[in-house]
mmCIF file of N, CA and C and ligand atoms in Angstrom:
data_model
loop_
_atom_site.group_PDB
_atom_site.id
_atom_site.type_symbol
_atom_site.label_atom_id
_atom_site.label_comp_id
_atom_site.label_asym_id
_atom_site.label_seq_id
_atom_site.Cartn_x
_atom_site.Cartn_y
_atom_site.Cartn_z
ATOM 1 N N MET A 1159 101.990 90.539 90.403
ATOM 2 C CA MET A 1159 103.170 90.045 89.693
ATOM 3 C C MET A 1159 103.241 88.529 89.823
ATOM 4 N N PHE A 1160 103.587 87.879 88.745
ATOM 5 C CA PHE A 1160 103.726 86.429 88.776
ATOM 6 C C PHE A 1160 104.776 86.034 87.748
ATOM 7 N N ASP A 1161 105.213 84.817 87.810
ATOM 8 C CA ASP A 1161 106.186 84.391 86.816
ATOM 9 C C ASP A 1161 105.520 83.447 85.827
ATOM 10 N N HIS A 1162 106.060 83.450 84.636
ATOM 11 C CA HIS A 1162 105.454 82.710 83.540
ATOM 12 C C HIS A 1162 106.549 82.191 82.620
ATOM 13 N N HIS A 1163 106.372 80.971 82.150
ATOM 14 C CA HIS A 1163 107.304 80.425 81.165
ATOM 15 C C HIS A 1163 106.775 80.787 79.780
ATOM 16 N N CYS A 1164 107.459 81.681 79.118
ATOM 17 C CA CYS A 1164 107.012 82.191 77.826
ATOM 18 C C CYS A 1164 107.207 81.134 76.746
ATOM 19 N N THR A 1165 106.178 80.961 75.913
ATOM 20 C CA THR A 1165 106.269 79.976 74.836
ATOM 21 C C THR A 1165 107.028 80.529 73.636
ATOM 22 N N ALA A 1166 107.235 81.839 73.604
ATOM 23 C CA ALA A 1166 107.921 82.457 72.467
ATOM 24 C C ALA A 1166 109.431 82.526 72.699
ATOM 25 N N CYS A 1167 109.842 83.029 73.845
ATOM 26 C CA CYS A 1167 111.273 83.196 74.102
ATOM 27 C C CYS A 1167 111.824 82.078 74.982
ATOM 28 N N ALA A 1168 110.939 81.193 75.447
ATOM 29 C CA ALA A 1168 111.334 80.047 76.253
ATOM 30 C C ALA A 1168 112.067 80.447 77.529
ATOM 31 N N GLN A 1169 111.745 81.623 78.028
ATOM 32 C CA GLN A 1169 112.356 82.100 79.254
ATOM 33 C C GLN A 1169 111.290 82.195 80.343
ATOM 34 N N ARG A 1170 111.746 82.045 81.569
ATOM 35 C CA ARG A 1170 110.851 82.289 82.683
ATOM 36 C C ARG A 1170 110.894 83.785 82.968
ATOM 37 N N GLN A 1171 109.781 84.435 82.800
ATOM 38 C CA GLN A 1171 109.727 85.886 82.898
ATOM 39 C C GLN A 1171 108.820 86.296 84.046
ATOM 40 N N LEU A 1172 109.175 87.382 84.670
ATOM 41 C CA LEU A 1172 108.286 87.990 85.647
ATOM 42 C C LEU A 1172 107.320 88.897 84.902
ATOM 43 N N ILE A 1173 106.050 88.710 85.176
ATOM 44 C CA ILE A 1173 105.022 89.505 84.515
ATOM 45 C C ILE A 1173 104.482 90.514 85.527
ATOM 46 N N PHE A 1174 104.567 91.767 85.165
ATOM 47 C CA PHE A 1174 104.100 92.835 86.038
ATOM 48 C C PHE A 1174 102.691 93.257 85.618
ATOM 49 N N PRO A 1175 101.944 93.815 86.546
ATOM 50 C CA PRO A 1175 100.568 94.228 86.218
ATOM 51 C C PRO A 1175 100.492 95.136 84.994
ATOM 52 N N SER A 1176 101.517 95.919 84.754
ATOM 53 C CA SER A 1176 101.499 96.828 83.597
ATOM 54 C C SER A 1176 101.568 96.069 82.276
ATOM 55 N N GLN A 1177 101.970 94.802 82.322
ATOM 56 C CA GLN A 1177 102.074 94.002 81.104
ATOM 57 C C GLN A 1177 100.768 93.270 80.785
ATOM 58 N N ILE A 1178 99.862 93.278 81.744
ATOM 59 C CA ILE A 1178 98.613 92.547 81.555
ATOM 60 C C ILE A 1178 97.688 93.326 80.623
ATOM 61 N N THR A 1179 97.194 92.632 79.615
ATOM 62 C CA THR A 1179 96.351 93.289 78.612
ATOM 63 C C THR A 1179 94.888 92.904 78.745
ATOM 64 N N GLY A 1180 94.618 91.867 79.504
ATOM 65 C CA GLY A 1180 93.228 91.481 79.640
ATOM 66 C C GLY A 1180 93.049 90.326 80.602
ATOM 67 N N VAL A 1181 91.855 90.253 81.168
ATOM 68 C CA VAL A 1181 91.513 89.171 82.085
ATOM 69 C C VAL A 1181 90.122 88.680 81.696
ATOM 70 N N ALA A 1182 89.991 87.382 81.518
ATOM 71 C CA ALA A 1182 88.700 86.825 81.131
ATOM 72 C C ALA A 1182 88.336 85.678 82.065
ATOM 73 N N ASN A 1183 87.119 85.713 82.538
ATOM 74 C CA ASN A 1183 86.625 84.658 83.394
ATOM 75 C C ASN A 1183 85.990 83.575 82.527
ATOM 76 N N THR A 1184 86.505 82.379 82.618
ATOM 77 C CA THR A 1184 85.952 81.291 81.821
ATOM 78 C C THR A 1184 85.554 80.144 82.732
ATOM 79 N N ASP A 1185 84.958 79.130 82.126
ATOM 80 C CA ASP A 1185 84.568 77.944 82.891
ATOM 81 C C ASP A 1185 85.770 77.231 83.477
ATOM 82 N N HIS A 1186 86.932 77.459 82.886
ATOM 83 C CA HIS A 1186 88.132 76.757 83.324
ATOM 84 C C HIS A 1186 88.929 77.554 84.339
ATOM 85 N N GLY A 1187 88.516 78.773 84.591
ATOM 86 C CA GLY A 1187 89.241 79.633 85.517
ATOM 87 C C GLY A 1187 89.425 80.996 84.904
ATOM 88 N N ILE A 1188 90.396 81.715 85.404
ATOM 89 C CA ILE A 1188 90.635 83.071 84.928
ATOM 90 C C ILE A 1188 91.784 83.038 83.931
ATOM 91 N N VAL A 1189 91.523 83.507 82.726
ATOM 92 C CA VAL A 1189 92.553 83.560 81.693
ATOM 93 C C VAL A 1189 93.116 84.981 81.661
ATOM 94 N N VAL A 1190 94.397 85.078 81.968
ATOM 95 C CA VAL A 1190 95.067 86.372 81.967
ATOM 96 C C VAL A 1190 95.873 86.499 80.678
ATOM 97 N N SER A 1191 95.640 87.586 79.951
ATOM 98 C CA SER A 1191 96.405 87.875 78.742
ATOM 99 C C SER A 1191 97.428 88.939 79.083
ATOM 100 N N PHE A 1192 98.633 88.765 78.572
ATOM 101 C CA PHE A 1192 99.679 89.732 78.871
ATOM 102 C C PHE A 1192 100.733 89.700 77.776
ATOM 103 N N THR A 1193 101.585 90.681 77.813
ATOM 104 C CA THR A 1193 102.668 90.758 76.845
ATOM 105 C C THR A 1193 103.970 90.475 77.558
ATOM 106 N N CYS A 1194 104.687 89.466 77.080
ATOM 107 C CA CYS A 1194 105.969 89.101 77.660
ATOM 108 C C CYS A 1194 106.985 90.222 77.433
ATOM 109 N N ALA A 1195 108.052 90.197 78.195
ATOM 110 C CA ALA A 1195 109.128 91.174 78.013
ATOM 111 C C ALA A 1195 109.717 91.103 76.614
ATOM 112 N N CYS A 1196 109.589 89.935 75.951
ATOM 113 C CA CYS A 1196 110.108 89.792 74.589
ATOM 114 C C CYS A 1196 109.129 90.345 73.563
ATOM 115 N N GLY A 1197 107.942 90.702 74.001
ATOM 116 C CA GLY A 1197 106.971 91.305 73.096
ATOM 117 C C GLY A 1197 105.894 90.342 72.625
ATOM 118 N N ALA A 1198 106.013 89.079 72.978
ATOM 119 C CA ALA A 1198 105.036 88.086 72.541
ATOM 120 C C ALA A 1198 103.794 88.129 73.419
ATOM 121 N N GLY A 1199 102.667 87.996 72.795
ATOM 122 C CA GLY A 1199 101.421 87.901 73.539
ATOM 123 C C GLY A 1199 101.294 86.516 74.147
ATOM 124 N N GLN A 1200 100.935 86.468 75.408
ATOM 125 C CA GLN A 1200 100.817 85.199 76.112
ATOM 126 C C GLN A 1200 99.516 85.178 76.891
ATOM 127 N N THR A 1201 99.083 83.976 77.215
ATOM 128 C CA THR A 1201 97.944 83.845 78.104
ATOM 129 C C THR A 1201 98.288 82.831 79.181
ATOM 130 N N MET A 1202 97.667 82.974 80.305
ATOM 131 C CA MET A 1202 97.884 82.036 81.390
ATOM 132 C C MET A 1202 96.570 81.790 82.094
ATOM 133 N N LEU A 1203 96.328 80.534 82.400
ATOM 134 C CA LEU A 1203 95.135 80.168 83.143
ATOM 135 C C LEU A 1203 95.454 80.215 84.630
ATOM 136 N N THR A 1204 94.635 80.926 85.350
ATOM 137 C CA THR A 1204 94.907 81.064 86.777
ATOM 138 C C THR A 1204 93.587 81.025 87.546
ATOM 139 N N GLY A 1205 93.695 81.291 88.799
ATOM 140 C CA GLY A 1205 92.487 81.334 89.610
ATOM 141 C C GLY A 1205 91.953 79.958 89.922
ATOM 142 N N ARG A 1206 90.710 79.932 90.270
ATOM 143 C CA ARG A 1206 90.085 78.696 90.720
ATOM 144 C C ARG A 1206 90.021 77.671 89.597
ATOM 145 N N ARG A 1207 90.085 76.442 89.985
ATOM 146 C CA ARG A 1207 89.845 75.383 89.022
ATOM 147 C C ARG A 1207 88.352 75.276 88.802
ATOM 148 N N LYS A 1208 88.020 74.617 87.721
ATOM 149 C CA LYS A 1208 86.606 74.407 87.461
ATOM 150 C C LYS A 1208 86.008 73.638 88.632
ATOM 151 N N ALA A 1209 84.988 74.213 89.194
ATOM 152 C CA ALA A 1209 84.397 73.604 90.366
ATOM 153 C C ALA A 1209 83.768 72.266 90.023
ATOM 154 N N SER A 1210 84.099 71.308 90.786
ATOM 155 C CA SER A 1210 83.513 69.989 90.582
ATOM 156 C C SER A 1210 82.179 69.913 91.305
ATOM 157 N N THR A 1211 81.169 69.550 90.556
ATOM 158 C CA THR A 1211 79.848 69.419 91.175
ATOM 159 C C THR A 1211 79.602 67.984 91.599
ATOM 160 N N GLU A 1212 80.593 67.161 91.302
ATOM 161 C CA GLU A 1212 80.432 65.754 91.629
ATOM 162 C C GLU A 1212 80.731 65.543 93.117
ATOM 163 N N LYS A 1213 79.815 64.977 93.771
ATOM 164 C CA LYS A 1213 80.007 64.756 95.210
ATOM 165 C C LYS A 1213 80.662 63.409 95.445
ATOM 166 N N VAL A 1214 81.549 63.421 96.390
ATOM 167 C CA VAL A 1214 82.233 62.179 96.743
ATOM 168 C C VAL A 1214 81.373 61.431 97.736
ATOM 169 N N THR A 1215 81.077 60.221 97.356
ATOM 170 C CA THR A 1215 80.264 59.398 98.248
ATOM 171 C C THR A 1215 81.161 58.353 98.898
ATOM 172 N N LEU A 1216 81.169 58.367 100.183
ATOM 173 C CA LEU A 1216 81.980 57.397 100.892
ATOM 174 C C LEU A 1216 81.174 56.135 101.111
ATOM 175 N N ALA A 1217 81.735 55.030 100.673
ATOM 176 C CA ALA A 1217 81.083 53.747 100.901
ATOM 177 C C ALA A 1217 81.371 53.310 102.322
ATOM 178 N N ALA A 1218 80.323 53.236 103.111
ATOM 179 C CA ALA A 1218 80.519 52.929 104.519
ATOM 180 C C ALA A 1218 80.262 51.460 104.803
HETATM 181 ZN ZN1 ZN B 954 108.845 85.928 75.982
#
């Protein structure tokens, strides 16, 4: 369960697992598709951020 600001009804809604319609793993993280309590289809990006392969070099 998580909360989401719906772009259709402009309400902060609690999203329950039963409302989730799909989960997709992308380069940007995990995209969760779900249906808001108002009936609008929504997506949310969650999970890990895109891993940075850039190494930080400390100038000593
Ligand atoms: Zn909604």
